[in-house]
mmCIF file of C-alpha atoms in Angstrom:
data_model
loop_
_atom_site.group_PDB
_atom_site.id
_atom_site.type_symbol
_atom_site.label_atom_id
_atom_site.label_comp_id
_atom_site.label_asym_id
_atom_site.label_seq_id
_atom_site.Cartn_x
_atom_site.Cartn_y
_atom_site.Cartn_z
ATOM 1 C CA MET A 73 -71.462 18.216 14.457
ATOM 2 C CA HIS A 74 -74.599 20.326 14.885
ATOM 3 C CA MET A 75 -73.356 21.719 18.373
ATOM 4 C CA ALA A 76 -76.367 22.357 21.144
ATOM 5 C CA ASP A 77 -75.843 25.631 23.068
ATOM 6 C CA ALA A 78 -75.502 23.641 26.343
ATOM 7 C CA LEU A 79 -71.969 22.734 25.085
ATOM 8 C CA ILE A 80 -70.910 26.291 24.545
ATOM 9 C CA SER A 81 -70.265 29.182 26.901
ATOM 10 C CA PRO A 82 -71.822 32.750 25.761
ATOM 11 C CA VAL A 83 -68.150 33.997 25.503
ATOM 12 C CA VAL A 84 -67.209 31.081 22.958
ATOM 13 C CA GLY A 85 -70.186 31.456 21.250
ATOM 14 C CA GLY A 86 -70.255 35.231 20.787
ATOM 15 C CA THR A 87 -66.593 34.755 19.507
ATOM 16 C CA LEU A 88 -67.446 32.541 16.967
ATOM 17 C CA TRP A 89 -70.699 34.402 16.094
ATOM 18 C CA ALA A 90 -68.377 37.435 15.703
ATOM 19 C CA ALA A 91 -65.703 35.260 13.477
ATOM 20 C CA THR A 92 -68.152 33.859 11.283
ATOM 21 C CA ALA A 93 -69.935 37.175 10.683
ATOM 22 C CA GLY A 94 -66.855 38.642 9.512
ATOM 23 C CA LEU A 95 -66.137 35.516 7.163
ATOM 24 C CA ALA A 96 -69.495 35.975 5.762
ATOM 25 C CA SER A 97 -68.916 39.680 5.048
ATOM 26 C CA TYR A 98 -65.471 38.448 3.246
ATOM 27 C CA ALA A 99 -67.226 35.599 1.508
ATOM 28 C CA ALA A 100 -70.029 38.092 0.239
ATOM 29 C CA LYS A 101 -67.724 41.128 -0.823
ATOM 30 C CA LYS A 102 -65.771 37.990 -2.948
ATOM 31 C CA VAL A 103 -68.606 36.615 -4.536
ATOM 32 C CA GLN A 104 -70.136 40.037 -5.373
ATOM 33 C CA ASN A 105 -66.921 41.338 -6.875
ATOM 34 C CA ASP A 106 -66.643 38.015 -9.060
ATOM 35 C CA MET A 107 -70.223 37.686 -9.300
ATOM 36 C CA ASP A 108 -71.253 34.661 -11.783
ATOM 37 C CA GLU A 109 -75.019 34.981 -12.708
ATOM 38 C CA GLN A 110 -75.129 31.276 -13.458
ATOM 39 C CA LYS A 111 -74.167 30.368 -9.744
ATOM 40 C CA ILE A 112 -76.981 32.065 -8.271
ATOM 41 C CA PRO A 113 -79.668 29.527 -9.285
ATOM 42 C CA LEU A 114 -77.049 26.904 -8.443
ATOM 43 C CA MET A 115 -76.437 27.894 -4.802
ATOM 44 C CA GLY A 116 -80.172 28.013 -4.323
ATOM 45 C CA VAL A 117 -80.938 24.135 -5.540
ATOM 46 C CA LEU A 118 -77.346 22.993 -3.817
ATOM 47 C CA GLY A 119 -78.314 24.414 -0.670
ATOM 48 C CA ALA A 120 -81.750 22.557 -0.806
ATOM 49 C CA PHE A 121 -80.001 19.576 -2.110
ATOM 50 C CA VAL A 122 -77.385 19.556 0.889
ATOM 51 C CA PHE A 123 -80.049 20.456 3.358
ATOM 52 C CA ALA A 124 -82.474 17.273 2.430
ATOM 53 C CA SER A 125 -79.282 15.282 2.237
ATOM 54 C CA GLN A 126 -78.302 16.073 5.761
ATOM 55 C CA MET A 127 -81.446 14.668 7.071
ATOM 56 C CA ILE A 128 -80.520 11.195 5.959
ATOM 57 C CA ASN A 129 -78.344 9.956 8.991
ATOM 58 C CA PHE A 130 -76.641 6.663 8.246
ATOM 59 C CA THR A 131 -75.576 4.021 10.437
ATOM 60 C CA ILE A 132 -72.113 3.211 11.224
ATOM 61 C CA PRO A 133 -71.955 -0.220 11.854
ATOM 62 C CA GLY A 134 -70.839 -1.977 14.994
ATOM 63 C CA THR A 135 -70.809 1.433 16.900
ATOM 64 C CA GLY A 136 -74.589 2.565 17.512
ATOM 65 C CA SER A 137 -74.114 5.823 16.038
ATOM 66 C CA SER A 138 -74.873 7.388 12.761
ATOM 67 C CA GLY A 139 -73.826 10.345 10.590
ATOM 68 C CA HIS A 140 -74.936 12.607 7.882
ATOM 69 C CA ILE A 141 -72.957 14.574 5.224
ATOM 70 C CA GLY A 142 -71.816 17.950 5.954
ATOM 71 C CA GLY A 143 -71.844 19.106 2.330
ATOM 72 C CA GLY A 144 -69.217 21.720 2.517
ATOM 73 C CA VAL A 145 -66.598 20.190 0.391
ATOM 74 C CA LEU A 146 -69.171 19.355 -2.362
ATOM 75 C CA LEU A 147 -70.285 22.857 -2.354
ATOM 76 C CA ALA A 148 -66.968 24.206 -2.322
ATOM 77 C CA ILE A 149 -66.323 22.083 -5.411
ATOM 78 C CA LEU A 150 -69.369 23.252 -7.424
ATOM 79 C CA LEU A 151 -69.637 26.748 -6.158
ATOM 80 C CA GLY A 152 -65.957 27.881 -5.137
ATOM 81 C CA PRO A 153 -65.012 28.505 -1.358
ATOM 82 C CA HIS A 154 -66.933 31.911 -0.976
ATOM 83 C CA ALA A 155 -70.359 30.922 -2.348
ATOM 84 C CA ALA A 156 -70.167 27.475 -0.697
ATOM 85 C CA PHE A 157 -69.642 29.398 2.532
ATOM 86 C CA LEU A 158 -72.536 31.356 2.045
ATOM 87 C CA THR A 159 -74.851 28.319 1.158
ATOM 88 C CA ILE A 160 -73.771 26.185 3.943
ATOM 89 C CA ALA A 161 -74.451 29.055 6.507
ATOM 90 C CA SER A 162 -77.837 29.550 4.704
ATOM 91 C CA ILE A 163 -78.471 25.875 5.386
ATOM 92 C CA LEU A 164 -77.255 25.799 9.062
ATOM 93 C CA THR A 165 -79.242 28.762 9.847
ATOM 94 C CA VAL A 166 -82.597 27.634 8.461
ATOM 95 C CA GLN A 167 -81.856 24.606 10.501
ATOM 96 C CA ALA A 168 -81.073 26.345 13.807
ATOM 97 C CA LEU A 169 -84.299 28.836 13.222
ATOM 98 C CA PHE A 170 -86.835 26.581 12.114
ATOM 99 C CA PHE A 171 -85.920 23.138 12.849
ATOM 100 C CA ALA A 172 -84.124 23.482 16.283
ATOM 101 C CA ASP A 173 -81.142 21.535 14.863
ATOM 102 C CA GLY A 174 -77.828 23.123 16.378
ATOM 103 C CA GLY A 175 -78.392 25.962 18.887
ATOM 104 C CA LEU A 176 -78.687 29.389 18.213
ATOM 105 C CA LEU A 177 -75.909 30.376 20.492
ATOM 106 C CA ALA A 178 -73.692 27.798 19.043
ATOM 107 C CA LEU A 179 -74.730 28.916 15.202
ATOM 108 C CA GLY A 180 -71.181 30.555 14.873
ATOM 109 C CA CYS A 181 -69.435 27.631 16.122
ATOM 110 C CA ASN A 182 -71.575 25.074 13.696
ATOM 111 C CA ILE A 183 -70.930 27.491 10.349
ATOM 112 C CA PHE A 184 -67.237 27.697 11.467
ATOM 113 C CA ASN A 185 -66.786 24.145 11.777
ATOM 114 C CA MET A 186 -69.018 23.006 8.831
ATOM 115 C CA GLY A 187 -68.579 26.078 6.491
ATOM 116 C CA PHE A 188 -64.971 27.536 7.233
ATOM 117 C CA ILE A 189 -63.143 24.245 7.702
ATOM 118 C CA PRO A 190 -64.518 22.430 4.340
ATOM 119 C CA CYS A 191 -64.572 25.657 2.212
ATOM 120 C CA TYR A 192 -61.448 27.544 3.065
ATOM 121 C CA ILE A 193 -59.034 24.885 4.157
ATOM 122 C CA ALA A 194 -60.128 21.102 3.017
ATOM 123 C CA TYR A 195 -61.075 22.509 -0.488
ATOM 124 C CA PRO A 196 -58.029 24.658 -1.370
ATOM 125 C CA PHE A 197 -55.475 22.709 0.439
ATOM 126 C CA ILE A 198 -56.275 19.229 -0.090
ATOM 127 C CA TYR A 199 -58.892 18.528 -2.747
ATOM 128 C CA LYS A 200 -57.874 20.985 -5.397
ATOM 129 C CA PRO A 201 -53.923 20.005 -5.123
ATOM 130 C CA LEU A 202 -55.117 16.272 -4.995
ATOM 131 C CA VAL A 203 -57.533 16.728 -8.472
ATOM 132 C CA GLY A 204 -55.627 19.504 -9.927
ATOM 133 C CA THR A 205 -56.815 21.174 -13.041
ATOM 134 C CA THR A 206 -57.549 18.231 -15.447
ATOM 135 C CA PRO A 207 -59.969 16.191 -13.270
ATOM 136 C CA SER A 208 -60.722 12.459 -13.812
ATOM 137 C CA GLN A 209 -62.858 10.149 -12.104
ATOM 138 C CA ARG A 210 -60.075 8.434 -9.798
ATOM 139 C CA ARG A 211 -58.699 11.766 -8.864
ATOM 140 C CA ILE A 212 -62.219 13.115 -8.010
ATOM 141 C CA MET A 213 -62.535 10.031 -5.744
ATOM 142 C CA LEU A 214 -59.399 10.412 -4.162
ATOM 143 C CA GLY A 215 -59.665 14.332 -3.587
ATOM 144 C CA SER A 216 -63.469 13.960 -2.325
ATOM 145 C CA ILE A 217 -62.594 11.380 0.261
ATOM 146 C CA VAL A 218 -59.221 12.787 1.630
ATOM 147 C CA ALA A 219 -60.814 16.078 1.767
ATOM 148 C CA ALA A 220 -63.985 15.187 3.490
ATOM 149 C CA VAL A 221 -62.148 13.136 6.055
ATOM 150 C CA ALA A 222 -59.797 15.870 6.854
ATOM 151 C CA GLY A 223 -62.570 18.367 7.177
ATOM 152 C CA LEU A 224 -64.606 16.320 9.365
ATOM 153 C CA GLN A 225 -61.653 15.213 11.466
ATOM 154 C CA LEU A 226 -60.976 19.320 11.943
ATOM 155 C CA GLY A 227 -64.451 19.891 12.510
ATOM 156 C CA ALA A 228 -64.636 17.349 14.979
ATOM 157 C CA PHE A 229 -61.318 18.732 16.894
ATOM 158 C CA SER A 230 -62.807 22.258 16.840
ATOM 159 C CA VAL A 231 -65.927 21.012 18.651
ATOM 160 C CA VAL A 232 -63.669 19.731 21.392
ATOM 161 C CA LEU A 233 -61.799 22.612 21.901
ATOM 162 C CA GLU A 234 -64.857 24.779 21.656
ATOM 163 C CA THR A 235 -66.236 22.679 24.144
ATOM 164 C CA LEU A 236 -63.180 22.735 26.441
ATOM 165 C CA PHE A 237 -62.531 26.675 26.139
ATOM 166 C CA SER A 238 -66.189 27.150 27.111
ATOM 167 C CA GLY A 239 -65.582 25.238 30.192
ATOM 168 C CA ILE A 240 -69.352 24.641 31.187
ATOM 169 C CA SER A 241 -69.746 20.809 30.609
ATOM 170 C CA ALA A 242 -67.590 18.147 32.471
ATOM 171 C CA LEU A 243 -66.556 16.403 29.264
ATOM 172 C CA PRO A 244 -62.660 15.274 29.772
ATOM 173 C CA PHE A 245 -60.662 16.352 26.765
ATOM 174 C CA THR A 246 -58.564 13.287 26.050
ATOM 175 C CA THR A 247 -61.767 10.877 26.195
ATOM 176 C CA PHE A 248 -63.941 13.382 24.163
ATOM 177 C CA VAL A 249 -60.808 13.464 21.399
ATOM 178 C CA LEU A 250 -60.665 9.779 21.480
ATOM 179 C CA LEU A 251 -64.579 9.229 20.957
ATOM 180 C CA MET A 252 -64.871 12.089 18.348
ATOM 181 C CA GLN A 253 -62.004 11.652 16.197
ATOM 182 C CA PRO A 254 -62.440 7.910 15.183
ATOM 183 C CA ILE A 255 -66.607 8.078 14.685
ATOM 184 C CA HIS A 256 -65.995 11.094 12.470
ATOM 185 C CA LEU A 257 -63.216 9.447 10.461
ATOM 186 C CA ALA A 258 -65.898 6.603 9.448
ATOM 187 C CA ILE A 259 -68.719 9.382 8.794
ATOM 188 C CA GLY A 260 -65.962 11.371 6.901
ATOM 189 C CA LEU A 261 -65.184 8.309 4.706
ATOM 190 C CA ILE A 262 -68.759 7.710 3.892
ATOM 191 C CA GLU A 263 -69.394 11.568 3.106
ATOM 192 C CA GLY A 264 -66.094 11.415 0.934
ATOM 193 C CA ILE A 265 -67.700 8.512 -1.261
ATOM 194 C CA ILE A 266 -71.210 10.143 -1.579
ATOM 195 C CA THR A 267 -69.194 13.463 -2.585
ATOM 196 C CA ALA A 268 -67.260 11.671 -5.211
ATOM 197 C CA VAL A 269 -70.521 10.196 -6.835
ATOM 198 C CA VAL A 270 -72.258 13.219 -6.888
ATOM 199 C CA ILE A 271 -69.151 15.344 -8.368
ATOM 200 C CA GLY A 272 -68.504 12.292 -10.694
ATOM 201 C CA PHE A 273 -72.085 12.317 -11.943
ATOM 202 C CA ILE A 274 -72.154 16.143 -12.737
ATOM 203 C CA TYR A 275 -68.506 15.775 -14.036
ATOM 204 C CA GLN A 276 -69.660 13.026 -16.538
ATOM 205 C CA GLU A 277 -72.851 15.253 -17.330
ATOM 206 C CA ALA A 278 -71.671 18.753 -17.313
ATOM 207 C CA PRO A 279 -67.729 18.997 -16.718
ATOM 208 C CA GLN A 280 -68.263 22.497 -17.852
ATOM 209 C CA ILE A 281 -69.434 23.373 -14.360
ATOM 210 C CA ILE A 282 -66.306 21.536 -12.573
ATOM 211 C CA GLN A 283 -63.435 22.815 -14.578
ATOM 212 C CA PRO A 284 -64.051 26.552 -14.486
ATOM 213 C CA THR A 285 -64.937 26.356 -10.953
ATOM 214 C CA ALA A 286 -61.572 24.840 -10.220
ATOM 215 C CA LEU A 287 -59.715 27.507 -12.255
ATOM 216 C CA ASN A 288 -61.647 30.353 -10.611
ATOM 217 C CA GLN A 289 -63.372 31.126 -13.972
ATOM 218 C CA SER A 290 -67.061 31.896 -15.016
ATOM 219 C CA LEU A 291 -69.252 29.563 -16.110
ATOM 220 C CA GLY A 292 -69.876 32.023 -18.834
ATOM 221 C CA ALA A 293 -72.846 31.427 -21.094
ATOM 222 C CA THR A 294 -72.776 27.298 -20.207
ATOM 223 C CA SER A 295 -76.339 25.896 -19.769
ATOM 224 C CA ILE A 296 -76.885 24.229 -16.516
ATOM 225 C CA LYS A 297 -80.695 24.182 -16.700
ATOM 226 C CA LYS A 298 -80.473 19.974 -16.881
ATOM 227 C CA VAL A 299 -78.308 20.123 -13.776
ATOM 228 C CA ILE A 300 -80.474 22.636 -11.946
ATOM 229 C CA LEU A 301 -83.531 20.514 -12.550
ATOM 230 C CA VAL A 302 -81.953 17.406 -11.360
ATOM 231 C CA LEU A 303 -80.510 18.605 -8.258
ATOM 232 C CA PHE A 304 -84.121 20.204 -7.539
ATOM 233 C CA VAL A 305 -85.872 17.042 -8.155
ATOM 234 C CA LEU A 306 -83.130 15.129 -5.990
ATOM 235 C CA ALA A 307 -83.660 17.536 -3.105
ATOM 236 C CA LEU A 308 -87.368 17.020 -3.280
ATOM 237 C CA ILE A 309 -87.248 13.158 -3.247
ATOM 238 C CA THR A 310 -84.575 13.157 -0.612
ATOM 239 C CA GLY A 311 -86.402 15.432 1.625
ATOM 240 C CA GLY A 312 -89.590 14.112 1.042
ATOM 241 C CA ALA A 313 -89.114 10.649 1.096
ATOM 242 C CA LEU A 314 -85.715 9.325 1.695
ATOM 243 C CA SER A 315 -85.768 10.896 4.988
ATOM 244 C CA TRP A 316 -87.765 8.345 6.153
ATOM 245 C CA PHE A 317 -84.662 5.704 6.126
ATOM 246 C CA ALA A 318 -82.818 7.951 8.363
ATOM 247 C CA SER A 319 -81.022 5.994 10.993
ATOM 248 C CA SER A 320 -82.622 6.747 14.398
ATOM 249 C CA ASN A 321 -79.140 5.982 16.098
ATOM 250 C CA PRO A 322 -77.448 9.402 17.841
ATOM 251 C CA ASP A 323 -75.195 10.981 15.635
ATOM 252 C CA GLY A 324 -71.462 11.448 16.170
ATOM 253 C CA LEU A 325 -71.403 14.364 18.445
ATOM 254 C CA GLU A 326 -74.409 12.788 20.549
ATOM 255 C CA TRP A 327 -72.751 9.379 20.664
ATOM 256 C CA SER A 328 -69.460 10.671 21.731
ATOM 257 C CA ILE A 329 -71.181 12.512 24.844
ATOM 258 C CA SER A 330 -73.283 9.720 25.547
ATOM 259 C CA GLY A 331 -69.951 7.728 25.921
ATOM 260 C CA ILE A 332 -69.090 9.722 28.684
ATOM 261 C CA ASN A 333 -71.804 11.151 30.485
ATOM 262 C CA GLY A 334 -74.431 8.322 29.690
ATOM 263 C CA GLU A 335 -76.609 10.950 27.978
ATOM 264 C CA GLU A 336 -76.789 12.102 24.558
ATOM 265 C CA GLU A 337 -77.694 15.747 25.470
ATOM 266 C CA LEU A 338 -76.741 18.301 27.958
ATOM 267 C CA GLN A 339 -78.799 20.776 29.848
ATOM 268 C CA ALA A 340 -77.558 24.353 30.523
ATOM 269 C CA THR A 341 -79.675 26.531 32.980
ATOM 270 C CA ASP A 342 -78.395 29.823 33.037
ATOM 271 C CA GLU A 343 -80.014 32.907 31.803
ATOM 272 C CA VAL A 344 -78.081 33.115 28.282
ATOM 273 C CA HIS A 345 -78.768 29.794 27.323
ATOM 274 C CA GLY A 346 -82.579 29.915 28.387
ATOM 275 C CA PHE A 347 -83.094 33.265 26.680
ATOM 276 C CA PHE A 348 -81.577 31.564 23.231
ATOM 277 C CA ALA A 349 -83.650 28.333 24.118
ATOM 278 C CA GLU A 350 -86.750 30.466 24.657
ATOM 279 C CA ILE A 351 -86.193 32.430 20.814
ATOM 280 C CA GLN A 352 -85.521 29.011 19.307
ATOM 281 C CA GLU A 353 -88.753 27.126 20.796
ATOM 282 C CA LYS A 354 -90.944 29.847 19.341
ATOM 283 C CA ILE A 355 -89.443 30.137 16.133
ATOM 284 C CA ALA A 356 -88.827 26.496 15.141
ATOM 285 C CA PHE A 357 -92.142 25.436 13.925
ATOM 286 C CA LEU A 358 -90.939 21.938 12.982
ATOM 287 C CA PRO A 359 -88.395 20.945 15.652
ATOM 288 C CA ASP A 360 -86.202 17.917 15.039
ATOM 289 C CA TYR A 361 -87.665 17.883 11.741
ATOM 290 C CA ASN A 362 -91.261 17.165 12.609
ATOM 291 C CA PHE A 363 -94.566 18.509 13.911
ATOM 292 C CA LYS A 364 -94.748 20.044 17.473
ATOM 293 C CA THR A 365 -96.329 17.402 19.692
ATOM 294 C CA THR A 366 -97.104 17.189 23.307
ATOM 295 C CA PRO A 367 -95.504 14.536 25.790
ATOM 296 C CA ALA A 368 -99.076 12.509 25.396
ATOM 297 C CA SER A 369 -98.896 12.502 21.642
ATOM 298 C CA HIS A 370 -96.415 9.671 21.922
ATOM 299 C CA PRO A 371 -97.215 6.974 24.325
ATOM 300 C CA ALA A 372 -95.047 4.115 24.953
ATOM 301 C CA ALA A 373 -97.125 1.827 22.731
ATOM 302 C CA VAL A 374 -96.837 3.821 19.807
ATOM 303 C CA GLU A 375 -92.743 4.292 20.233
ATOM 304 C CA GLU A 376 -92.606 0.498 20.655
ATOM 305 C CA THR A 377 -94.592 0.090 17.283
ATOM 306 C CA GLU A 378 -92.415 2.730 15.544
ATOM 307 C CA VAL A 379 -89.192 0.664 16.716
ATOM 308 C CA THR A 380 -90.726 -2.806 15.641
ATOM 309 C CA THR A 381 -91.645 -1.423 12.360
ATOM 310 C CA GLU A 382 -88.505 0.551 11.512
ATOM 311 C CA ALA A 383 -86.475 -2.617 11.241
ATOM 312 C CA VAL A 384 -88.849 -3.831 8.760
ATOM 313 C CA TRP A 385 -89.884 -0.747 6.734
ATOM 314 C CA PRO A 386 -89.431 2.661 7.453
ATOM 315 C CA THR A 387 -92.342 4.450 8.974
ATOM 316 C CA ILE A 388 -94.194 7.166 6.539
ATOM 317 C CA ASP A 389 -93.776 10.079 8.762
ATOM 318 C CA THR A 390 -95.772 13.142 7.177
ATOM 319 C CA GLY A 391 -94.319 15.495 9.453
ATOM 320 C CA THR A 392 -90.615 14.316 8.558
ATOM 321 C CA SER A 393 -91.755 15.091 4.800
ATOM 322 C CA VAL A 394 -93.191 18.267 5.357
ATOM 323 C CA ALA A 395 -89.968 19.531 7.209
ATOM 324 C CA GLY A 396 -87.942 17.695 4.425
ATOM 325 C CA LEU A 397 -89.736 19.787 1.608
ATOM 326 C CA VAL A 398 -90.350 22.986 3.598
ATOM 327 C CA GLY A 399 -86.853 23.113 4.821
ATOM 328 C CA SER A 400 -85.207 22.538 1.155
ATOM 329 C CA LEU A 401 -87.479 25.380 -0.244
ATOM 330 C CA ILE A 402 -86.671 27.815 2.389
ATOM 331 C CA THR A 403 -83.005 27.216 1.947
ATOM 332 C CA LEU A 404 -83.118 27.275 -1.678
ATOM 333 C CA LEU A 405 -84.888 30.491 -1.712
ATOM 334 C CA LEU A 406 -82.459 32.078 1.212
ATOM 335 C CA ALA A 407 -79.599 31.033 -0.654
ATOM 336 C CA TYR A 408 -80.986 32.076 -4.004
ATOM 337 C CA PHE A 409 -81.924 35.645 -2.734
ATOM 338 C CA ILE A 410 -78.370 36.057 -1.108
ATOM 339 C CA GLY A 411 -76.763 35.125 -4.219
ATOM 340 C CA LYS A 412 -79.273 37.806 -6.178
ATOM 341 C CA GLY A 413 -78.870 40.312 -3.732
ATOM 342 C CA LEU A 414 -75.009 40.362 -3.979
ATOM 343 C CA GLN A 415 -75.825 40.630 -7.797
ATOM 344 C CA VAL A 416 -77.973 43.761 -7.762
ATOM 345 C CA ALA A 417 -75.652 45.352 -5.143
ATOM 346 C CA ALA A 418 -72.474 44.711 -7.453
ATOM 347 C CA LYS A 419 -74.505 46.682 -10.272
ATOM 348 C CA ARG A 420 -74.992 49.533 -8.381
#
């Protein structure tokens, strides 16, 4: 779902940049007006946790593809839609700037597809009606799965439409849809289960977080230190170690493009795309969640060894661990200081 710039025309990219900037302004104003001090550290640790979780691509059996959670529905359930949108926007911005995951021109599209749709459509119109104001483990499971599936289906279809309206890549609409929607249905089902497990655990351990958010109420003086600590530790473990287990198969978007063109990535050669690519290359200090390397650093023999050992046990990759830890901490700080800045502004 992290779109590359080559899929997007400058007009579509610029339009979605403007749209998501407006959405971010709206979300910031809503968070500022209804500032809940307890949610500020929660925004930080949840941002770090979702960032780390997105590094773990899980294999979709029988397809040769993989997927990872989007996290928008999970964030909306725990933070409310407005703080969740700002948090997912922080995650996607950090990924694009420092890890070259998703294009800079396409950043507005990615924030819209993975932020607006789950936070402002799937959460309020699907999850909340299904779960209601008296959550139960069964309702949480049902709401999480249906909302995650719906969010990813709409997000995947948005990718197809944004690509179609851009008109710069030869991806036939019908074929692209028939590849994108089924694979993201499978990914959505798995994300829904993961979301339900996380929310179910928090509901058991700290129901005082779930219910006020569902009712648009403040957390008040409720202590959430234990939840924050657990999420922080999980983010570090996930980004620093569990990321070794990530599938090497192409994700749903790359798999769909490959099914049409035979290549997982498209190349754009015009000046606008080149401009954004040059900026991203300079800023991204851990591209593809690893240390910068030259082609000579990866001889065929090494690649063959990595493929052979991966089937038995994941290769301990220091670069991936560093990327997971650094990215999680950057995201934590960015989301936290966005919340803190809005709190300070609200008091003036």
